[in-house]
Short mmCIF file of C-alpha atoms in Angstrom, two decimals:
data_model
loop_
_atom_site.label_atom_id
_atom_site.label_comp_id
_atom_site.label_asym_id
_atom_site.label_seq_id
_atom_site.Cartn_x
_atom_site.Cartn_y
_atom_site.Cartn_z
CA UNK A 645 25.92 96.74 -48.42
CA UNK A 646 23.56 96.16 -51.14
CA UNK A 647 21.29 92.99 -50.64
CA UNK A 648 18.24 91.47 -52.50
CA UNK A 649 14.88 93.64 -51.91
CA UNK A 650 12.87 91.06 -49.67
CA UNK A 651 10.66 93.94 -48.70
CA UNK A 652 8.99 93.87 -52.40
CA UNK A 653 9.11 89.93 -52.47
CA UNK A 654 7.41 90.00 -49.35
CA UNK A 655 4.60 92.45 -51.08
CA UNK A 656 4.39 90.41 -53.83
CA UNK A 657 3.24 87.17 -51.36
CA UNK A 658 1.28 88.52 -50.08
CA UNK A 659 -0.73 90.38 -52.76
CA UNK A 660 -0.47 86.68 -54.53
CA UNK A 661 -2.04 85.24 -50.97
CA UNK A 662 -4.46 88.22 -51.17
CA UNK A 663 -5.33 87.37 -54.64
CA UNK A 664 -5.80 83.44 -53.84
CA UNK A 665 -7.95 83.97 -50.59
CA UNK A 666 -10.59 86.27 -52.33
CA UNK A 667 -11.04 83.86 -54.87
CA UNK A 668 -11.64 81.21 -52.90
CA UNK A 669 -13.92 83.29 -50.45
CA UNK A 670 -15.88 84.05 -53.81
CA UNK A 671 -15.83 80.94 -54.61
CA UNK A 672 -17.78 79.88 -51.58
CA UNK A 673 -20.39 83.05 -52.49
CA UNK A 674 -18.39 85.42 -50.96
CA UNK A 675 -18.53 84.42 -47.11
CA UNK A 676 -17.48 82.25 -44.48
CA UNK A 677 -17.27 81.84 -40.90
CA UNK A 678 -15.50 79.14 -38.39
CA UNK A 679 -17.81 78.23 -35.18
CA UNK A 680 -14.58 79.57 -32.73
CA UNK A 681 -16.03 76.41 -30.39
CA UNK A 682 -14.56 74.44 -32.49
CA UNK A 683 -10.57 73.75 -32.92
CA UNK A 684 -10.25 73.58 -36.56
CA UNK A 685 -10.39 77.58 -37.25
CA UNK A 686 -7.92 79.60 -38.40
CA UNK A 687 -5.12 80.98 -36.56
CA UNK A 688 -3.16 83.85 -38.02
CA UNK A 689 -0.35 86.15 -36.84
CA UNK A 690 -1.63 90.07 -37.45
CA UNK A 691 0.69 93.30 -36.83
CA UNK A 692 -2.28 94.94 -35.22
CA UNK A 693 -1.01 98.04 -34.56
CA UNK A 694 -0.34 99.18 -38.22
CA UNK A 695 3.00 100.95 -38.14
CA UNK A 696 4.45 100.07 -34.77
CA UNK A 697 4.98 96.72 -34.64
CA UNK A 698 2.80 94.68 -32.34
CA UNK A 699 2.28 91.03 -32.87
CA UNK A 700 -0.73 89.24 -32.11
CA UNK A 701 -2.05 85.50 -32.65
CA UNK A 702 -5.47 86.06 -34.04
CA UNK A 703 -8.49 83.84 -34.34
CA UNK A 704 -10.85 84.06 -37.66
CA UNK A 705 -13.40 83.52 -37.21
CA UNK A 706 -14.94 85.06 -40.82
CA UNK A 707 -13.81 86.17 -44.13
CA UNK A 708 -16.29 87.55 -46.58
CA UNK A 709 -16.03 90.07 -49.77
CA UNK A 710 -17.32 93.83 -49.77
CA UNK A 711 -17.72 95.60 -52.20
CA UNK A 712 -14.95 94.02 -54.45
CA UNK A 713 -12.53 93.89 -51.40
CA UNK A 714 -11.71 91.12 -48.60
CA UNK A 715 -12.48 91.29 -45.07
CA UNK A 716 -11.21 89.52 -41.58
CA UNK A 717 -13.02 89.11 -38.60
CA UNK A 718 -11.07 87.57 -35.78
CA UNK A 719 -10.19 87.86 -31.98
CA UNK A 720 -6.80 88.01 -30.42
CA UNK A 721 -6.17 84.81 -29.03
CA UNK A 722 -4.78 85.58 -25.84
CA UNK A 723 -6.93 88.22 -24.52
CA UNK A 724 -10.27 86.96 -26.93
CA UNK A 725 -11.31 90.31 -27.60
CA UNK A 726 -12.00 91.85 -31.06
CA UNK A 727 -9.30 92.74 -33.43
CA UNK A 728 -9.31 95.16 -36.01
CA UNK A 729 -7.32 95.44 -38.90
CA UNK A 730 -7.04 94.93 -42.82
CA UNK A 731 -5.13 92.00 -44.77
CA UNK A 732 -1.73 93.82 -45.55
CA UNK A 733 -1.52 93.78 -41.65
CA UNK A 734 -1.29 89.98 -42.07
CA UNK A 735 2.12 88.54 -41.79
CA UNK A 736 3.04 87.56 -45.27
CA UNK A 737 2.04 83.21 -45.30
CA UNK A 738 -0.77 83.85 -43.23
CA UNK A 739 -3.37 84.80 -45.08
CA UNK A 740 -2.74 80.96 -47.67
CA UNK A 741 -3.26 79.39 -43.93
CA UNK A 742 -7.12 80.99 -44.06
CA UNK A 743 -7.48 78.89 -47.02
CA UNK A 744 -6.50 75.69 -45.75
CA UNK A 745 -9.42 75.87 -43.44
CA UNK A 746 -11.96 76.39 -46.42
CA UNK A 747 -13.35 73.21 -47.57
CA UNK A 748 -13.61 71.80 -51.07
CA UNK A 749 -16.77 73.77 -53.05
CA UNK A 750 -18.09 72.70 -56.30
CA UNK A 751 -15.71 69.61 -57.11
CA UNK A 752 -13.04 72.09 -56.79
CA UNK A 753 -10.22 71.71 -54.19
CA UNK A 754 -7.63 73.83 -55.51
CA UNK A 755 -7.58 77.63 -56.15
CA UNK A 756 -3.70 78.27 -58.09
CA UNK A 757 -5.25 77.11 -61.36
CA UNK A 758 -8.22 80.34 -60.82
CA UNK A 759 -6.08 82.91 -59.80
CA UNK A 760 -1.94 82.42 -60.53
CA UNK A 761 -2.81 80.82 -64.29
CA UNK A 762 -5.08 82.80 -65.20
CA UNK A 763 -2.78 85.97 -64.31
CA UNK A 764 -0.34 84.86 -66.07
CA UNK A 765 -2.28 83.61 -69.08
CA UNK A 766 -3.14 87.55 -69.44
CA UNK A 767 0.38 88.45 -68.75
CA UNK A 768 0.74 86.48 -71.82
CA UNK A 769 -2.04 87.67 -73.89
CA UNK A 770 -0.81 91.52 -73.41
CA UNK A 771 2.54 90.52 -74.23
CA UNK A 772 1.50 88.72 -77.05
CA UNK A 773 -0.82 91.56 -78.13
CA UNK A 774 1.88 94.20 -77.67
CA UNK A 775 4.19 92.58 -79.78
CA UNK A 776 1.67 91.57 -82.49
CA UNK A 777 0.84 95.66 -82.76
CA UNK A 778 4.68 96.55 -82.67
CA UNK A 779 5.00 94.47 -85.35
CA UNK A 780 1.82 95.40 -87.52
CA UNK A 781 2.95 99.41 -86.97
CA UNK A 782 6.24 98.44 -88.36
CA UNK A 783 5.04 96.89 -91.47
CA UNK A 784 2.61 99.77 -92.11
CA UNK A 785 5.24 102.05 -91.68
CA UNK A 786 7.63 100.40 -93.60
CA UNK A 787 5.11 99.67 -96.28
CA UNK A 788 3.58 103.08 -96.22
CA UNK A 789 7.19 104.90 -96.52
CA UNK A 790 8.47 102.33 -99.08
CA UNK A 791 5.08 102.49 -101.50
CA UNK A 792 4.92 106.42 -101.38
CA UNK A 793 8.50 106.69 -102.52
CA UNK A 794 7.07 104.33 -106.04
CA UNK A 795 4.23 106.36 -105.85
CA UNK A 796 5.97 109.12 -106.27
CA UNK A 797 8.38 107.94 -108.87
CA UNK A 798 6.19 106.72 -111.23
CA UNK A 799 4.02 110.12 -110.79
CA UNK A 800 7.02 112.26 -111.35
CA UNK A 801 8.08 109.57 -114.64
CA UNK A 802 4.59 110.15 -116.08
CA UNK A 803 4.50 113.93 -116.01
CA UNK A 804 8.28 114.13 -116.96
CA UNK A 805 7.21 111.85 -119.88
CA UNK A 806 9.84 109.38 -118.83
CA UNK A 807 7.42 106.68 -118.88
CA UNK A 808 4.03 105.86 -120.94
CA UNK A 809 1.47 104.44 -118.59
CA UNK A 810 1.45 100.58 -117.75
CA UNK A 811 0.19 98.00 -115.04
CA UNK A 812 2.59 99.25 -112.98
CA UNK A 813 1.62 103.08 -113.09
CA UNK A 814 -2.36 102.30 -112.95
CA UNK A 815 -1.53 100.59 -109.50
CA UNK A 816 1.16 103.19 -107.75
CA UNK A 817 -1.28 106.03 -109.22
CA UNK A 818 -4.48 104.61 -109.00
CA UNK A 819 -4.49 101.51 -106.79
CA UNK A 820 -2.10 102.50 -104.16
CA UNK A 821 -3.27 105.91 -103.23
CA UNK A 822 -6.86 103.90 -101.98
CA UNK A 823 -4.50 100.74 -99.98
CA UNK A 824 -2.55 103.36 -98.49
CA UNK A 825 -5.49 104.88 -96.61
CA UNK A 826 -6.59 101.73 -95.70
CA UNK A 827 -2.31 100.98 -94.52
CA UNK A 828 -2.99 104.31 -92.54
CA UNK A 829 -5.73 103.26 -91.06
CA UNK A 830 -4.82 100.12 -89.90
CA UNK A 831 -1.53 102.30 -88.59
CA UNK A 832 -2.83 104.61 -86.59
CA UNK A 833 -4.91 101.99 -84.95
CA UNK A 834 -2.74 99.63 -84.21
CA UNK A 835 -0.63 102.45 -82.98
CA UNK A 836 -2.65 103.62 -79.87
CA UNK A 837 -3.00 99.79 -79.20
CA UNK A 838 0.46 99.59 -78.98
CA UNK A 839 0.88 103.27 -77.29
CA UNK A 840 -1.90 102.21 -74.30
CA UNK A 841 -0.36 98.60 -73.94
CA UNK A 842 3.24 100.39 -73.29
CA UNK A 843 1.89 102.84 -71.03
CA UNK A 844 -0.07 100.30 -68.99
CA UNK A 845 3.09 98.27 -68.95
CA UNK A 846 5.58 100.96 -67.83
CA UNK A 847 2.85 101.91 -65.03
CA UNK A 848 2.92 98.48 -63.73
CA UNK A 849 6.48 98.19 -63.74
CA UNK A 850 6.51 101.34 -61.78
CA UNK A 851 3.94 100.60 -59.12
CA UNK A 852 5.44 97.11 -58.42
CA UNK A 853 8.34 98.66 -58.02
#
């Protein structure tokens, strides 16, 4: 029977927890660490094994950033010796517990408006972006196709004889000719902005997928 994909909901949590626990580790200059002595530390649940599942109640006792990527330390809590693994071994609403134990830093006690906000403030921005160069490559085309076919009329009426020049011919003979390269310009630009934005978006729909 078909059912709802929790597997990719549960990806997304966590790389949304992910997300939210390196910001607030940078926030706190990219490091912390619990005294383990003490009771009020962090106690996660870790698949340790990787691929075979194997449960284990681990202590953290540090989180810190290298190289633009977020680190554990912790020991199991049952036997107390060191455990080794990565964050997507973290059982997803774990890794929002580690930030529970991080205190306030700078006046600032809250990390969703940093991290989910702002991601969807640029979700907005390349949406808005993408439509705003759909749009401007459809009135350059439509412009561009519309004034070559007066262009062309009036150039065909003057050498046929059909019609003396006027206002009208100096700018579809004379005028137009320099906007257009300017239209084509602005075209062809706004084109690969448009051609990048729709690539980047049909690569992210794939890889969350």
């Amino acid at each position: 029977m078909q059912h709802t994909d929790f597997f990719a909901r549960i990806r997304a949590i966590k790389t949304e927890e992910y997300k939210e626990l390196q910001a607030a580790v940078e926030l706190h200059g990219g490091i912390y660490e619990w005294d383990l002595r003490n009771p009020e530390h962090p106690v996660i649940a870790v698949n340790l094994n990787g691929i075979i599942p194997a449960p284990a109640d681990v202590r953290i006792y540090k989180v810190y950033i290298r190289k633009g990527m977020l680190k554990l330390c912790g020991v199991e809590k049952e036997y107390g010796e060191e455990a080794r693994f990565q964050p997507e071994e973290v059982f997803a609403g774990h890794l929002s517990t580690i930030i529970d134990y991080l205190p306030p830093i700078n006046r600032t006690d809250s990390i969703v408006s940093t991290t989910v906000h702002t991601s969807n403030l640029k979700n907005m921005d390349i949406k808005s972006l993408y439509l705003m160069a759909a749009i401007i490559v459809t009135i350059t085309s439509t412009t561009g196709i519309v004034g070559n076919i007066f262009h062309r009329m009036y150039k065909n009426k003057v050498r046929k004889g059909i019609a003396v020049p006027s206002p009208k011919h100096r700018f579809w003979n004379e005028v137009y000719p320099i906007l257009d390269g300017y239209l084509l310009k602005i075209h062809r630009l706004f084109l690969i902005i448009w051609t990048t934005i729709s690539i980047f978006m049909l690569y992210d729909s794939i890889v969350k997928s």
